[in-house]
PDB file of C-alpha atoms and ligand atoms in Angstrom:
ATOM      1  CA  MET C 877      21.243  -0.558  10.414  1.00 42.00           C
ATOM      2  CA  ARG C 878      17.762   0.799  10.052  1.00 47.00           C
ATOM      3  CA  TYR C 879      17.920   0.448   6.280  1.00 49.00           C
ATOM      4  CA  GLY C 880      19.219  -3.108   6.627  1.00 46.00           C
ATOM      5  CA  LEU C 881      16.227  -3.948   8.780  1.00 45.00           C
ATOM      6  CA  ILE C 882      13.803  -2.451   6.291  1.00 46.00           C
ATOM      7  CA  ALA C 883      15.465  -4.228   3.364  1.00 48.00           C
ATOM      8  CA  GLY C 884      15.342  -7.506   5.292  1.00 46.00           C
ATOM      9  CA  ARG C 885      11.660  -7.054   6.005  1.00 50.00           C
ATOM     10  CA  ALA C 886      10.944  -6.181   2.387  1.00 48.00           C
ATOM     11  CA  ALA C 887      12.754  -9.307   1.201  1.00 47.00           C
ATOM     12  CA  ALA C 888      10.849 -11.476   3.674  1.00 47.00           C
ATOM     13  CA  ALA C 889       7.561  -9.907   2.615  1.00 47.00           C
ATOM     14  CA  ALA C 890       8.384 -10.431  -1.051  1.00 48.00           C
ATOM     15  CA  LEU C 891       9.091 -14.085  -0.395  1.00 44.00           C
ATOM     16  CA  ALA C 892       5.883 -14.505   1.579  1.00 47.00           C
ATOM     17  CA  LEU C 893       3.907 -12.788  -1.157  1.00 48.00           C
ATOM     18  CA  ALA C 894       5.551 -14.822  -3.899  1.00 47.00           C
ATOM     19  CA  GLY C 895       4.491 -17.929  -1.998  1.00 44.00           C
ATOM     20  CA  VAL C 896       0.905 -16.738  -1.783  1.00 46.00           C
ATOM     21  CA  LEU C 897       0.751 -15.637  -5.420  1.00 48.00           C
ATOM     22  CA  ALA C 898       2.328 -18.859  -6.653  1.00 45.00           C
ATOM     23  CA  GLY C 899      -0.318 -20.710  -4.686  1.00 42.00           C
ATOM     24  CA  GLY C 900       2.140 -23.474  -3.915  1.00 40.00           C
ATOM     25  CA  GLY C 901       0.013 -25.154  -1.283  1.00 40.00           C
ATOM     26  CA  ALA C 902      -1.222 -21.779  -0.053  1.00 49.00           C
ATOM     27  CA  ARG C 903      -4.457 -20.249  -1.284  1.00 63.00           C
ATOM     28  CA  ALA C 904      -4.155 -18.054  -4.364  1.00 82.00           C
ATOM     29  CA  ALA C 905      -4.821 -14.356  -3.835  1.00 91.00           C
ATOM     30  CA  ASP C 906      -8.503 -13.541  -4.181  1.00 96.00           C
ATOM     31  CA  ALA C 907      -9.309 -10.150  -5.737  1.00 97.00           C
ATOM     32  CA  GLU C 908     -13.011 -10.442  -4.804  1.00 97.00           C
ATOM     33  CA  ALA C 909     -12.169 -10.908  -1.131  1.00 97.00           C
ATOM     34  CA  GLY C 910      -9.673  -8.074  -1.498  1.00 97.00           C
ATOM     35  CA  LYS C 911     -12.397  -5.787  -2.870  1.00 97.00           C
ATOM     36  CA  ALA C 912     -14.662  -6.609   0.080  1.00 97.00           C
ATOM     37  CA  LEU C 913     -11.891  -5.704   2.520  1.00 96.00           C
ATOM     38  CA  PHE C 914     -11.025  -2.588   0.518  1.00 96.00           C
ATOM     39  CA  ASP C 915     -14.657  -1.393   0.444  1.00 96.00           C
ATOM     40  CA  LYS C 916     -15.006  -1.927   4.181  1.00 94.00           C
ATOM     41  CA  THR C 917     -11.756  -0.247   5.211  1.00 92.00           C
ATOM     42  CA  CYS C 918      -9.612   1.557   2.620  1.00 94.00           C
ATOM     43  CA  THR C 919     -12.547   3.492   1.084  1.00 94.00           C
ATOM     44  CA  ASN C 920     -12.833   5.506   4.299  1.00 91.00           C
ATOM     45  CA  CYS C 921      -9.732   7.339   3.137  1.00 92.00           C
ATOM     46  CA  HIS C 922      -9.130   6.365  -0.509  1.00 94.00           C
ATOM     47  CA  SER C 923     -11.083   6.645  -3.742  1.00 97.00           C
ATOM     48  CA  THR C 924     -10.498   4.239  -6.663  1.00 97.00           C
ATOM     49  CA  GLN C 925     -11.370   6.952  -9.180  1.00 97.00           C
ATOM     50  CA  ALA C 926      -8.594   8.808 -10.959  1.00 96.00           C
ATOM     51  CA  GLY C 927      -8.166  12.348  -9.644  1.00 94.00           C
ATOM     52  CA  VAL C 928     -10.386  11.924  -6.571  1.00 96.00           C
ATOM     53  CA  ASN C 929      -8.403  12.382  -3.352  1.00 96.00           C
ATOM     54  CA  LYS C 930      -9.904  11.950   0.113  1.00 94.00           C
ATOM     55  CA  VAL C 931      -7.876  11.863   3.345  1.00 91.00           C
ATOM     56  CA  GLY C 932      -5.499   9.689   1.311  1.00 93.00           C
ATOM     57  CA  PRO C 933      -4.617   9.912  -2.395  1.00 96.00           C
ATOM     58  CA  SER C 934      -6.613   8.194  -5.159  1.00 97.00           C
ATOM     59  CA  LEU C 935      -5.550   4.549  -5.554  1.00 97.00           C
ATOM     60  CA  PHE C 936      -6.604   4.301  -9.183  1.00 97.00           C
ATOM     61  CA  ASP C 937      -3.930   2.333 -11.088  1.00 97.00           C
ATOM     62  CA  VAL C 938      -1.703   2.333  -7.979  1.00 97.00           C
ATOM     63  CA  VAL C 939       0.147  -0.905  -8.786  1.00 98.00           C
ATOM     64  CA  GLY C 940       3.146   0.077 -10.887  1.00 97.00           C
ATOM     65  CA  ARG C 941       2.562   3.769 -10.130  1.00 97.00           C
ATOM     66  CA  PRO C 942       5.457   5.914  -8.883  1.00 98.00           C
ATOM     67  CA  ILE C 943       5.205   6.460  -5.114  1.00 96.00           C
ATOM     68  CA  ALA C 944       3.750   9.812  -3.949  1.00 96.00           C
ATOM     69  CA  SER C 945       2.901  10.849  -7.519  1.00 97.00           C
ATOM     70  CA  VAL C 946      -0.786  11.863  -7.395  1.00 96.00           C
ATOM     71  CA  GLN C 947      -1.131  15.449  -8.577  1.00 92.00           C
ATOM     72  CA  GLY C 948      -2.570  17.832  -6.008  1.00 92.00           C
ATOM     73  CA  TYR C 949      -2.179  15.451  -3.052  1.00 94.00           C
ATOM     74  CA  ASP C 950      -0.131  16.783  -0.131  1.00 94.00           C
ATOM     75  CA  TYR C 951       2.047  13.797   0.848  1.00 94.00           C
ATOM     76  CA  SER C 952       4.052  13.669   4.073  1.00 91.00           C
ATOM     77  CA  PRO C 953       7.781  14.411   3.740  1.00 90.00           C
ATOM     78  CA  LYS C 954       8.426  10.750   4.638  1.00 89.00           C
ATOM     79  CA  MET C 955       6.293   9.436   1.780  1.00 92.00           C
ATOM     80  CA  ARG C 956       8.062  11.775  -0.633  1.00 93.00           C
ATOM     81  CA  ALA C 957      11.412  10.485   0.654  1.00 91.00           C
ATOM     82  CA  MET C 958      10.219   6.898   0.147  1.00 91.00           C
ATOM     83  CA  ALA C 959       9.601   7.673  -3.483  1.00 95.00           C
ATOM     84  CA  LYS C 960      13.352   8.108  -3.892  1.00 95.00           C
ATOM     85  CA  SER C 961      14.264   4.657  -2.560  1.00 94.00           C
ATOM     86  CA  TRP C 962      11.263   2.426  -3.399  1.00 94.00           C
ATOM     87  CA  LYS C 963      10.312   4.384  -6.519  1.00 96.00           C
ATOM     88  CA  VAL C 964       7.245   2.355  -7.633  1.00 97.00           C
ATOM     89  CA  TRP C 965       4.380   0.562  -5.849  1.00 97.00           C
ATOM     90  CA  ASP C 966       4.935  -3.057  -6.802  1.00 97.00           C
ATOM     91  CA  ALA C 967       3.309  -5.954  -4.944  1.00 96.00           C
ATOM     92  CA  ALA C 968       6.282  -6.448  -2.597  1.00 96.00           C
ATOM     93  CA  HIS C 969       6.408  -2.781  -1.543  1.00 95.00           C
ATOM     94  CA  LEU C 970       2.642  -2.693  -1.032  1.00 95.00           C
ATOM     95  CA  ASP C 971       2.865  -5.829   1.094  1.00 95.00           C
ATOM     96  CA  THR C 972       5.608  -4.359   3.302  1.00 92.00           C
ATOM     97  CA  TYR C 973       3.861  -0.998   3.564  1.00 92.00           C
ATOM     98  CA  LEU C 974       0.401  -2.359   4.406  1.00 93.00           C
ATOM     99  CA  THR C 975       1.761  -4.683   7.094  1.00 91.00           C
ATOM    100  CA  ASN C 976       2.183  -1.636   9.302  1.00 85.00           C
ATOM    101  CA  PRO C 977       2.618   1.728   7.556  1.00 84.00           C
ATOM    102  CA  ARG C 978       3.631   3.597  10.699  1.00 78.00           C
ATOM    103  CA  GLN C 979       6.077   0.992  11.943  1.00 70.00           C
ATOM    104  CA  VAL C 980       7.707   0.222   8.605  1.00 63.00           C
ATOM    105  CA  LEU C 981       8.062   3.879   7.715  1.00 64.00           C
ATOM    106  CA  HIS C 982       8.058   6.079  10.745  1.00 62.00           C
ATOM    107  CA  GLY C 983       6.522   9.401   9.831  1.00 68.00           C
ATOM    108  CA  VAL C 984       4.056   8.187   7.221  1.00 74.00           C
ATOM    109  CA  ARG C 985       0.595   9.651   7.871  1.00 79.00           C
ATOM    110  CA  MET C 986      -1.435   6.518   7.195  1.00 77.00           C
ATOM    111  CA  PHE C 987      -2.382   4.714  10.433  1.00 77.00           C
ATOM    112  CA  PHE C 988      -4.309   1.840   8.934  1.00 83.00           C
ATOM    113  CA  ALA C 989      -2.592  -1.573   8.823  1.00 90.00           C
ATOM    114  CA  VAL C 990      -3.477  -4.970   7.349  1.00 93.00           C
ATOM    115  CA  PRO C 991      -1.748  -7.463   9.668  1.00 91.00           C
ATOM    116  CA  ALA C 992      -2.817 -10.739   7.980  1.00 94.00           C
ATOM    117  CA  ALA C 993      -0.646 -11.762   5.000  1.00 95.00           C
ATOM    118  CA  ASN C 994      -3.612 -13.399   3.311  1.00 96.00           C
ATOM    119  CA  ASP C 995      -5.700 -10.206   3.531  1.00 96.00           C
ATOM    120  CA  ARG C 996      -2.801  -8.177   2.128  1.00 96.00           C
ATOM    121  CA  ALA C 997      -2.389 -10.534  -0.822  1.00 97.00           C
ATOM    122  CA  ASN C 998      -6.132 -10.253  -1.540  1.00 97.00           C
ATOM    123  CA  VAL C 999      -6.145  -6.451  -1.325  1.00 97.00           C
ATOM    124  CA  ILE C1000      -3.096  -6.217  -3.591  1.00 97.00           C
ATOM    125  CA  ALA C1001      -4.782  -8.569  -6.090  1.00 97.00           C
ATOM    126  CA  TYR C1002      -7.764  -6.190  -6.056  1.00 97.00           C
ATOM    127  CA  LEU C1003      -5.530  -3.113  -6.435  1.00 97.00           C
ATOM    128  CA  GLN C1004      -4.096  -4.734  -9.556  1.00 97.00           C
ATOM    129  CA  THR C1005      -7.575  -4.599 -11.141  1.00 96.00           C
ATOM    130  CA  LEU C1006      -7.832  -0.788 -10.725  1.00 96.00           C
ATOM    131  CA  LYS C1007      -6.826   0.095 -14.268  1.00 91.00           C
TER     132      LYS C1007
HETATM  133  C1  HEC N1262      -7.410   6.398   8.057  1.00 62.47           C
HETATM  134  C2  HEC N1262      -7.176   6.734   6.659  1.00 62.47           C
HETATM  135  C3  HEC N1262      -6.570   5.651   5.766  1.00 62.47           C
HETATM  136  C4  HEC N1262      -6.976   4.348   5.600  1.00 62.47           C
HETATM  137  C5  HEC N1262      -8.114   3.608   6.302  1.00 62.47           C
HETATM  138  C6  HEC N1262      -6.118   3.796   4.572  1.00 62.47           C
HETATM  139  N1  HEC N1262      -5.228   4.745   4.135  1.00 62.47           N
HETATM  140 FE1  HEC N1262      -3.810   4.505   2.666  1.00 62.47          FE
HETATM  141  N2  HEC N1262      -3.163   6.418   2.964  1.00 62.47           N
HETATM  142  C7  HEC N1262      -3.700   7.312   3.867  1.00 62.47           C
HETATM  143  C8  HEC N1262      -2.926   8.536   3.855  1.00 62.47           C
HETATM  144  C9  HEC N1262      -3.182   9.777   4.725  1.00 62.47           C
HETATM  145  C10 HEC N1262      -1.897   8.353   2.896  1.00 62.47           C
HETATM  146  C11 HEC N1262      -0.778   9.350   2.546  1.00 62.47           C
HETATM  147  C12 HEC N1262       0.373   9.033   3.499  1.00 62.47           C
HETATM  148  C13 HEC N1262       1.508  10.044   3.528  1.00 62.47           C
HETATM  149  O1  HEC N1262       1.545  10.995   2.713  1.00 62.47           O
HETATM  150  O2  HEC N1262       2.365   9.850   4.405  1.00 62.47           O
HETATM  151  C14 HEC N1262      -2.087   7.004   2.357  1.00 62.47           C
HETATM  152  C15 HEC N1262      -1.284   6.444   1.368  1.00 62.47           C
HETATM  153  C16 HEC N1262      -1.474   5.202   0.800  1.00 62.47           C
HETATM  154  C17 HEC N1262      -0.714   4.659  -0.297  1.00 62.47           C
HETATM  155  C18 HEC N1262       0.395   5.378  -1.057  1.00 62.47           C
HETATM  156  C19 HEC N1262      -0.231   6.055  -2.276  1.00 62.47           C
HETATM  157  C20 HEC N1262       0.683   6.877  -3.163  1.00 62.47           C
HETATM  158  O3  HEC N1262       0.122   7.645  -3.973  1.00 62.47           O
HETATM  159  O4  HEC N1262       1.914   6.775  -3.094  1.00 62.47           O
HETATM  160  C21 HEC N1262      -1.205   3.414  -0.561  1.00 62.47           C
HETATM  161  C22 HEC N1262      -0.743   2.442  -1.612  1.00 62.47           C
HETATM  162  C23 HEC N1262      -2.284   3.172   0.382  1.00 62.47           C
HETATM  163  N3  HEC N1262      -2.429   4.282   1.198  1.00 62.47           N
HETATM  164  C24 HEC N1262      -3.042   2.015   0.414  1.00 62.47           C
HETATM  165  C25 HEC N1262      -4.086   1.776   1.320  1.00 62.47           C
HETATM  166  C26 HEC N1262      -4.859   0.555   1.361  1.00 62.47           C
HETATM  167  C27 HEC N1262      -4.724  -0.609   0.390  1.00 62.47           C
HETATM  168  C28 HEC N1262      -5.736   0.679   2.406  1.00 62.47           C
HETATM  169  C29 HEC N1262      -6.723  -0.344   2.938  1.00 62.47           C
HETATM  170  C30 HEC N1262      -6.149  -1.627   3.275  1.00 62.47           C
HETATM  171  C31 HEC N1262      -5.504   1.985   3.010  1.00 62.47           C
HETATM  172  N4  HEC N1262      -4.507   2.625   2.320  1.00 62.47           N
HETATM  173  C32 HEC N1262      -6.217   2.494   4.097  1.00 62.47           C
HETATM  174  C33 HEC N1262      -4.802   7.097   4.684  1.00 62.47           C
HETATM  175  C34 HEC N1262      -5.464   5.895   4.836  1.00 62.47           C
END
């Protein structure tokens, strides 16, 4: 039941994101706007440099990266468990996660959420540039 709900949400988020990325009528994701949001909010807890962990793990090259895989970062048991089902941070998983980390995945330590779909698409577009 709980897994069905999560899968349903993930599918809905993937569809919403695909719509934003395709730009079919909607605005295309804007990595510059995403960087502005990231610098204002995410940088309180995350570095974009490889190997630099703050309260949260480094987000360098996070898109396509296996979940909970930063060396030397002490992830919550829930995040480690997520790695087994979601495996990799793709755009759809990031979108679902960032919508409300605590609600989507009870037990995850990150409290910060990005409620607006447009903001999430922009942040994910920016994360894709962190190579
Ligand atoms: C208040 C601190 C805080 C803020 C602000 C925050 N995070 Fe996090 N983030 C964390 C913590 C702590 C974890 C580790 C969670 C765990 O182990 O359960 C995390 C984990 C993550 C992960 C998983 C990384 C991995 O290696 O698997 C991603 C992706 C992420 N955050 C993205 C973001 C983005 C994007 C933002 C800004 C929109 C953001 N976070 C804002 C604290 C924060």
